[in-house]
Amino acid sequence: EPEVTQTPSHQVTQMGQEVILRCVPISNHLYFYWYRQILGQKVEFLVSFYNNEISEKSEIFDDQFSVERPDGSNFTLKIRSTKLEDSAMYFCASSSTSGRELFFGEGSRLTVL
Amino acid sequence: ELKVEQNPLFLSMQEGKNYTIYCNYSTTSDRLYWYRQDPGKSLESLFVLLSNGAVKQEGRLMASLDTKARLSTLHITAAVHDLSATYFCAVDMGEDSNYQLIWGAGTKLIIKP
């Protein structure tokens, strides 16, 4: 069964360092998303991406964040200068069409020290 | 601002019992999703509800949507231990929102043998 895959599963970094989280969405999907979940809290929308550009972004997704689809298969989330409060589980998701089922990856746990 | 409220946030119940989780939301939407999350794991799609009056069932779980009341329910019938997890509802912001889902806080369900 097709699935969304994410790497790394866990990354520990120092505050101020750049981090890139990688995702391979399901191959025929067109919409891509990043969500995050701070430990024990609710899931929060970060950004949606379609047709090689950002469709929507939340207030969390400030200038420190960027997304890219560099090669037609990977979908990356970059945090330029990490802060302690960026520590969370980051989930990538994809869907074939808007309004239908959204498939999530296993998540990348980011720990900022 | 769309708010999504789930209750209860924590539920401990015995196997074999029935119970209902409620999801209220504050603005108009006709797209609501239920997800399951096991500890440290990803978000598994359970139900996609796309219209008023939608009812879907899978095994011991049944979800419904009343868009006029802005209410969705997730009903558990004759609970079994394997259903122990955290259940989230999530509401889509509206047309062409590209899955800018707003999530409830989650209901942690523990089912005791």
PDB file of C-alpha atoms in Angstrom:
ATOM      1  CA  GLU A   1       0.000   0.000   0.000  1.00  0.00           C
ATOM      2  CA  PRO A   2       1.404   3.442  -0.911  1.00  0.00           C
ATOM      3  CA  GLU A   3       2.561   5.486   2.011  1.00  0.00           C
ATOM      4  CA  VAL A   4       4.098   8.812   2.931  1.00  0.00           C
ATOM      5  CA  THR A   5       7.644   8.394   4.186  1.00  0.00           C
ATOM      6  CA  GLN A   6       9.597  10.847   6.312  1.00  0.00           C
ATOM      7  CA  THR A   7      13.222  11.193   7.281  1.00  0.00           C
ATOM      8  CA  PRO A   8      14.780  11.480   9.739  1.00  0.00           C
ATOM      9  CA  SER A   9      12.567   9.855  12.305  1.00  0.00           C
ATOM     10  CA  HIS A  10      14.323  11.800  15.055  1.00  0.00           C
ATOM     11  CA  GLN A  11      16.720  14.716  14.906  1.00  0.00           C
ATOM     12  CA  VAL A  12      18.437  16.470  17.763  1.00  0.00           C
ATOM     13  CA  THR A  13      19.912  19.882  17.031  1.00  0.00           C
ATOM     14  CA  GLN A  14      21.326  22.893  18.786  1.00  0.00           C
ATOM     15  CA  MET A  15      19.359  26.103  18.962  1.00  0.00           C
ATOM     16  CA  GLY A  16      20.151  28.338  16.012  1.00  0.00           C
ATOM     17  CA  GLN A  17      21.046  25.500  13.665  1.00  0.00           C
ATOM     18  CA  GLU A  18      19.305  24.834  10.376  1.00  0.00           C
ATOM     19  CA  VAL A  19      17.219  21.712  10.014  1.00  0.00           C
ATOM     20  CA  ILE A  20      15.753  20.075   6.926  1.00  0.00           C
ATOM     21  CA  LEU A  21      13.010  17.513   7.281  1.00  0.00           C
ATOM     22  CA  ARG A  22      12.307  15.355   4.278  1.00  0.00           C
ATOM     23  CA  CYS A  23       9.162  13.729   3.006  1.00  0.00           C
ATOM     24  CA  VAL A  24       8.301  11.533   0.059  1.00  0.00           C
ATOM     25  CA  PRO A  25       4.569  11.873  -0.573  1.00  0.00           C
ATOM     26  CA  ILE A  26       2.472   9.220  -2.260  1.00  0.00           C
ATOM     27  CA  SER A  27       3.485   9.285  -5.899  1.00  0.00           C
ATOM     28  CA  ASN A  28       0.252  10.342  -7.624  1.00  0.00           C
ATOM     29  CA  HIS A  29      -0.734  12.896  -5.012  1.00  0.00           C
ATOM     30  CA  LEU A  30      -0.840  16.566  -5.866  1.00  0.00           C
ATOM     31  CA  TYR A  31      -1.315  18.334  -2.531  1.00  0.00           C
ATOM     32  CA  PHE A  32       1.310  18.329   0.180  1.00  0.00           C
ATOM     33  CA  TYR A  33       1.234  19.522   3.756  1.00  0.00           C
ATOM     34  CA  TRP A  34       3.239  19.960   6.895  1.00  0.00           C
ATOM     35  CA  TYR A  35       1.655  19.781  10.311  1.00  0.00           C
ATOM     36  CA  ARG A  36       3.285  19.755  13.697  1.00  0.00           C
ATOM     37  CA  GLN A  37       2.379  18.421  17.098  1.00  0.00           C
ATOM     38  CA  ILE A  38       4.100  19.634  20.216  1.00  0.00           C
ATOM     39  CA  LEU A  39       4.291  16.796  22.723  1.00  0.00           C
ATOM     40  CA  GLY A  40       0.919  16.168  24.317  1.00  0.00           C
ATOM     41  CA  GLN A  41      -0.772  18.985  22.446  1.00  0.00           C
ATOM     42  CA  LYS A  42      -3.034  19.320  19.452  1.00  0.00           C
ATOM     43  CA  VAL A  43      -1.967  19.031  15.864  1.00  0.00           C
ATOM     44  CA  GLU A  44      -1.314  22.368  14.132  1.00  0.00           C
ATOM     45  CA  PHE A  45      -1.389  23.210  10.460  1.00  0.00           C
ATOM     46  CA  LEU A  46       1.795  24.752   9.091  1.00  0.00           C
ATOM     47  CA  VAL A  47       1.583  24.910   5.321  1.00  0.00           C
ATOM     48  CA  SER A  48      -0.031  23.446   2.234  1.00  0.00           C
ATOM     49  CA  PHE A  49       1.661  23.198  -1.149  1.00  0.00           C
ATOM     50  CA  TYR A  50       0.210  22.673  -4.593  1.00  0.00           C
ATOM     51  CA  ASN A  51       1.486  23.165  -8.115  1.00  0.00           C
ATOM     52  CA  ASN A  52       4.927  24.059  -6.831  1.00  0.00           C
ATOM     53  CA  GLU A  53       3.821  26.871  -4.618  1.00  0.00           C
ATOM     54  CA  ILE A  54       2.456  27.496  -1.164  1.00  0.00           C
ATOM     55  CA  SER A  55      -1.337  27.456  -1.103  1.00  0.00           C
ATOM     56  CA  GLU A  56      -1.924  28.309   2.527  1.00  0.00           C
ATOM     57  CA  LYS A  57       0.221  28.895   5.564  1.00  0.00           C
ATOM     58  CA  SER A  58      -0.476  29.469   9.204  1.00  0.00           C
ATOM     59  CA  GLU A  59       0.858  32.099  11.568  1.00  0.00           C
ATOM     60  CA  ILE A  60       3.349  29.539  12.835  1.00  0.00           C
ATOM     61  CA  PHE A  61       4.931  29.351   9.391  1.00  0.00           C
ATOM     62  CA  ASP A  62       7.025  32.504   9.652  1.00  0.00           C
ATOM     63  CA  ASP A  63      10.144  33.581   7.777  1.00  0.00           C
ATOM     64  CA  GLN A  64      12.195  30.919   9.536  1.00  0.00           C
ATOM     65  CA  PHE A  65      10.278  28.212   7.707  1.00  0.00           C
ATOM     66  CA  SER A  66      10.374  27.290   4.057  1.00  0.00           C
ATOM     67  CA  VAL A  67       9.186  24.401   1.922  1.00  0.00           C
ATOM     68  CA  GLU A  68      10.466  23.057  -1.325  1.00  0.00           C
ATOM     69  CA  ARG A  69       9.815  20.287  -3.793  1.00  0.00           C
ATOM     70  CA  PRO A  70      13.283  20.076  -5.278  1.00  0.00           C
ATOM     71  CA  ASP A  71      13.037  17.066  -7.548  1.00  0.00           C
ATOM     72  CA  GLY A  72       9.430  16.063  -8.146  1.00  0.00           C
ATOM     73  CA  SER A  73       9.397  13.412  -5.449  1.00  0.00           C
ATOM     74  CA  ASN A  74      10.758  14.914  -2.227  1.00  0.00           C
ATOM     75  CA  PHE A  75       8.970  17.585  -0.237  1.00  0.00           C
ATOM     76  CA  THR A  76      11.107  19.325   2.354  1.00  0.00           C
ATOM     77  CA  LEU A  77      10.557  21.576   5.336  1.00  0.00           C
ATOM     78  CA  LYS A  78      13.470  23.797   6.307  1.00  0.00           C
ATOM     79  CA  ILE A  79      13.799  25.645   9.576  1.00  0.00           C
ATOM     80  CA  ARG A  80      16.602  28.180   9.176  1.00  0.00           C
ATOM     81  CA  SER A  81      17.465  28.959  12.767  1.00  0.00           C
ATOM     82  CA  THR A  82      15.811  26.609  15.199  1.00  0.00           C
ATOM     83  CA  LYS A  83      14.376  27.753  18.499  1.00  0.00           C
ATOM     84  CA  LEU A  84      13.611  25.718  21.580  1.00  0.00           C
ATOM     85  CA  GLU A  85       9.894  26.035  20.885  1.00  0.00           C
ATOM     86  CA  ASP A  86      10.343  24.358  17.498  1.00  0.00           C
ATOM     87  CA  SER A  87      10.726  21.053  19.319  1.00  0.00           C
ATOM     88  CA  ALA A  88       7.821  18.961  18.124  1.00  0.00           C
ATOM     89  CA  MET A  89       6.769  16.081  15.939  1.00  0.00           C
ATOM     90  CA  TYR A  90       6.486  17.229  12.356  1.00  0.00           C
ATOM     91  CA  PHE A  91       4.094  15.347  10.123  1.00  0.00           C
ATOM     92  CA  CYS A  92       4.099  15.430   6.365  1.00  0.00           C
ATOM     93  CA  ALA A  93       0.873  14.590   4.569  1.00  0.00           C
ATOM     94  CA  SER A  94      -0.395  14.314   1.033  1.00  0.00           C
ATOM     95  CA  SER A  95      -3.686  13.995  -0.775  1.00  0.00           C
ATOM     96  CA  SER A  96      -4.771  13.304  -4.319  1.00  0.00           C
ATOM     97  CA  THR A  97      -7.453  15.991  -4.387  1.00  0.00           C
ATOM     98  CA  SER A  98      -8.567  18.639  -1.961  1.00  0.00           C
ATOM     99  CA  GLY A  99     -11.465  17.597   0.237  1.00  0.00           C
ATOM    100  CA  ARG A 100     -10.601  13.915   0.251  1.00  0.00           C
ATOM    101  CA  GLU A 101      -8.545  11.679   2.461  1.00  0.00           C
ATOM    102  CA  LEU A 102      -5.302  13.003   3.832  1.00  0.00           C
ATOM    103  CA  PHE A 103      -2.466  10.532   4.368  1.00  0.00           C
ATOM    104  CA  PHE A 104       0.143  11.211   7.011  1.00  0.00           C
ATOM    105  CA  GLY A 105       3.706  10.044   7.338  1.00  0.00           C
ATOM    106  CA  GLU A 106       5.135   8.564  10.518  1.00  0.00           C
ATOM    107  CA  GLY A 107       6.523  11.931  11.569  1.00  0.00           C
ATOM    108  CA  SER A 108       9.933  13.430  12.307  1.00  0.00           C
ATOM    109  CA  ARG A 109      10.612  14.227  15.914  1.00  0.00           C
ATOM    110  CA  LEU A 110      12.697  17.384  16.255  1.00  0.00           C
ATOM    111  CA  THR A 111      14.419  18.128  19.540  1.00  0.00           C
ATOM    112  CA  VAL A 112      16.082  21.522  19.864  1.00  0.00           C
ATOM    113  CA  LEU A 113      18.549  21.872  22.739  1.00  0.00           C
TER     114      LEU A 113
ATOM    115  CA  GLU B   1     -11.395  32.068  14.059  1.00  0.00           C
ATOM    116  CA  LEU B   2     -12.494  28.482  13.812  1.00  0.00           C
ATOM    117  CA  LYS B   3     -12.416  26.610  17.087  1.00  0.00           C
ATOM    118  CA  VAL B   4     -12.799  22.873  17.421  1.00  0.00           C
ATOM    119  CA  GLU B   5     -13.686  21.441  20.788  1.00  0.00           C
ATOM    120  CA  GLN B   6     -13.719  17.807  21.717  1.00  0.00           C
ATOM    121  CA  ASN B   7     -15.151  16.244  24.794  1.00  0.00           C
ATOM    122  CA  PRO B   8     -14.332  14.429  26.811  1.00  0.00           C
ATOM    123  CA  LEU B   9     -10.574  14.914  26.643  1.00  0.00           C
ATOM    124  CA  PHE B  10      -9.987  11.764  28.621  1.00  0.00           C
ATOM    125  CA  LEU B  11     -12.116   8.669  28.814  1.00  0.00           C
ATOM    126  CA  SER B  12     -11.508   5.471  30.700  1.00  0.00           C
ATOM    127  CA  MET B  13     -14.000   2.728  30.111  1.00  0.00           C
ATOM    128  CA  GLN B  14     -14.516  -0.973  30.461  1.00  0.00           C
ATOM    129  CA  GLU B  15     -14.513  -3.400  27.583  1.00  0.00           C
ATOM    130  CA  GLY B  16     -17.950  -4.088  26.238  1.00  0.00           C
ATOM    131  CA  LYS B  17     -19.356  -0.643  27.020  1.00  0.00           C
ATOM    132  CA  ASN B  18     -20.619   1.969  24.581  1.00  0.00           C
ATOM    133  CA  TYR B  19     -19.588   5.577  24.545  1.00  0.00           C
ATOM    134  CA  THR B  20     -19.620   8.693  22.385  1.00  0.00           C
ATOM    135  CA  ILE B  21     -16.984  11.330  21.751  1.00  0.00           C
ATOM    136  CA  TYR B  22     -18.256  14.753  20.709  1.00  0.00           C
ATOM    137  CA  CYS B  23     -16.678  17.290  18.400  1.00  0.00           C
ATOM    138  CA  ASN B  24     -18.123  20.808  18.220  1.00  0.00           C
ATOM    139  CA  TYR B  25     -16.853  23.499  15.894  1.00  0.00           C
ATOM    140  CA  SER B  26     -17.537  27.167  15.714  1.00  0.00           C
ATOM    141  CA  THR B  27     -17.968  28.109  12.048  1.00  0.00           C
ATOM    142  CA  THR B  28     -19.568  26.701   8.948  1.00  0.00           C
ATOM    143  CA  SER B  29     -17.890  23.677   7.469  1.00  0.00           C
ATOM    144  CA  ASP B  30     -19.137  20.528   5.805  1.00  0.00           C
ATOM    145  CA  ARG B  31     -15.878  18.611   5.887  1.00  0.00           C
ATOM    146  CA  LEU B  32     -14.819  16.872   9.029  1.00  0.00           C
ATOM    147  CA  TYR B  33     -12.309  14.144   9.672  1.00  0.00           C
ATOM    148  CA  TRP B  34     -11.623  11.680  12.454  1.00  0.00           C
ATOM    149  CA  TYR B  35      -8.136  10.371  13.102  1.00  0.00           C
ATOM    150  CA  ARG B  36      -6.641   7.883  15.495  1.00  0.00           C
ATOM    151  CA  GLN B  37      -3.192   8.240  17.020  1.00  0.00           C
ATOM    152  CA  ASP B  38      -1.387   5.587  19.028  1.00  0.00           C
ATOM    153  CA  PRO B  39       1.335   6.833  21.415  1.00  0.00           C
ATOM    154  CA  GLY B  40       4.359   8.051  19.487  1.00  0.00           C
ATOM    155  CA  LYS B  41       2.787   7.108  16.191  1.00  0.00           C
ATOM    156  CA  SER B  42       1.333   8.857  13.185  1.00  0.00           C
ATOM    157  CA  LEU B  43      -2.228   9.908  12.465  1.00  0.00           C
ATOM    158  CA  GLU B  44      -4.414   7.231  10.973  1.00  0.00           C
ATOM    159  CA  SER B  45      -7.453   8.341   9.019  1.00  0.00           C
ATOM    160  CA  LEU B  46     -10.658   6.805  10.326  1.00  0.00           C
ATOM    161  CA  PHE B  47     -13.503   8.696   8.699  1.00  0.00           C
ATOM    162  CA  VAL B  48     -14.021  11.425   6.152  1.00  0.00           C
ATOM    163  CA  LEU B  49     -17.393  13.153   6.504  1.00  0.00           C
ATOM    164  CA  LEU B  50     -18.196  15.456   3.630  1.00  0.00           C
ATOM    165  CA  SER B  51     -21.844  16.399   3.957  1.00  0.00           C
ATOM    166  CA  ASN B  52     -24.598  17.104   6.429  1.00  0.00           C
ATOM    167  CA  GLY B  53     -26.077  13.896   7.752  1.00  0.00           C
ATOM    168  CA  ALA B  54     -23.099  11.805   6.717  1.00  0.00           C
ATOM    169  CA  VAL B  55     -22.761   8.626   8.721  1.00  0.00           C
ATOM    170  CA  LYS B  56     -19.929   6.162   8.354  1.00  0.00           C
ATOM    171  CA  GLN B  57     -19.186   2.953  10.187  1.00  0.00           C
ATOM    172  CA  GLU B  58     -16.112   0.808  10.450  1.00  0.00           C
ATOM    173  CA  GLY B  59     -16.189  -2.091  12.849  1.00  0.00           C
ATOM    174  CA  ARG B  60     -17.069  -0.848  16.324  1.00  0.00           C
ATOM    175  CA  LEU B  61     -16.735   2.813  15.379  1.00  0.00           C
ATOM    176  CA  MET B  62     -19.389   4.999  13.821  1.00  0.00           C
ATOM    177  CA  ALA B  63     -19.054   8.670  12.973  1.00  0.00           C
ATOM    178  CA  SER B  64     -21.726  11.178  12.053  1.00  0.00           C
ATOM    179  CA  LEU B  65     -21.860  14.816  11.039  1.00  0.00           C
ATOM    180  CA  ASP B  66     -24.559  17.413  11.651  1.00  0.00           C
ATOM    181  CA  THR B  67     -23.398  20.578   9.929  1.00  0.00           C
ATOM    182  CA  LYS B  68     -26.360  22.602  11.132  1.00  0.00           C
ATOM    183  CA  ALA B  69     -25.525  21.863  14.751  1.00  0.00           C
ATOM    184  CA  ARG B  70     -21.788  22.015  13.926  1.00  0.00           C
ATOM    185  CA  LEU B  71     -21.397  18.715  15.685  1.00  0.00           C
ATOM    186  CA  SER B  72     -19.794  15.410  14.900  1.00  0.00           C
ATOM    187  CA  THR B  73     -19.894  12.307  17.037  1.00  0.00           C
ATOM    188  CA  LEU B  74     -17.703   9.241  17.172  1.00  0.00           C
ATOM    189  CA  HIS B  75     -19.581   6.370  18.738  1.00  0.00           C
ATOM    190  CA  ILE B  76     -17.853   3.313  20.118  1.00  0.00           C
ATOM    191  CA  THR B  77     -19.887   0.150  20.409  1.00  0.00           C
ATOM    192  CA  ALA B  78     -18.881  -2.716  22.713  1.00  0.00           C
ATOM    193  CA  ALA B  79     -15.396  -1.319  23.201  1.00  0.00           C
ATOM    194  CA  VAL B  80     -12.358  -3.588  23.056  1.00  0.00           C
ATOM    195  CA  HIS B  81      -8.857  -2.964  24.382  1.00  0.00           C
ATOM    196  CA  ASP B  82      -7.411  -2.491  20.885  1.00  0.00           C
ATOM    197  CA  LEU B  83      -9.403   0.701  20.504  1.00  0.00           C
ATOM    198  CA  SER B  84      -7.310   2.401  23.180  1.00  0.00           C
ATOM    199  CA  ALA B  85      -5.745   5.445  21.499  1.00  0.00           C
ATOM    200  CA  THR B  86      -6.158   9.190  21.161  1.00  0.00           C
ATOM    201  CA  TYR B  87      -8.891  10.250  18.772  1.00  0.00           C
ATOM    202  CA  PHE B  88      -8.833  13.592  17.008  1.00  0.00           C
ATOM    203  CA  CYS B  89     -11.450  15.362  14.998  1.00  0.00           C
ATOM    204  CA  ALA B  90     -10.346  17.950  12.479  1.00  0.00           C
ATOM    205  CA  VAL B  91     -12.394  20.455  10.525  1.00  0.00           C
ATOM    206  CA  ASP B  92     -11.528  21.843   7.133  1.00  0.00           C
ATOM    207  CA  MET B  93     -11.580  25.624   6.925  1.00  0.00           C
ATOM    208  CA  GLY B  94     -13.822  25.712   3.903  1.00  0.00           C
ATOM    209  CA  GLU B  95     -13.841  25.762   0.142  1.00  0.00           C
ATOM    210  CA  ASP B  96     -10.521  25.468  -1.597  1.00  0.00           C
ATOM    211  CA  SER B  97      -8.789  25.456   1.732  1.00  0.00           C
ATOM    212  CA  ASN B  98      -6.470  22.691   0.694  1.00  0.00           C
ATOM    213  CA  TYR B  99      -6.763  20.846   3.953  1.00  0.00           C
ATOM    214  CA  GLN B 100      -6.050  23.677   6.327  1.00  0.00           C
ATOM    215  CA  LEU B 101      -7.396  21.441   9.032  1.00  0.00           C
ATOM    216  CA  ILE B 102      -8.122  22.817  12.464  1.00  0.00           C
ATOM    217  CA  TRP B 103      -7.795  20.095  15.046  1.00  0.00           C
ATOM    218  CA  GLY B 104      -9.505  19.320  18.282  1.00  0.00           C
ATOM    219  CA  ALA B 105      -7.384  18.696  21.355  1.00  0.00           C
ATOM    220  CA  GLY B 106      -7.926  14.956  21.141  1.00  0.00           C
ATOM    221  CA  THR B 107      -9.709  12.444  23.317  1.00  0.00           C
ATOM    222  CA  LYS B 108      -7.456   9.967  25.052  1.00  0.00           C
ATOM    223  CA  LEU B 109      -9.373   6.736  25.295  1.00  0.00           C
ATOM    224  CA  ILE B 110      -8.300   3.943  27.615  1.00  0.00           C
ATOM    225  CA  ILE B 111     -10.250   0.724  27.503  1.00  0.00           C
ATOM    226  CA  LYS B 112      -9.674  -1.607  30.385  1.00  0.00           C
ATOM    227  CA  PRO B 113     -10.015  -5.359  29.978  1.00  0.00           C
TER     228      PRO B 113
END
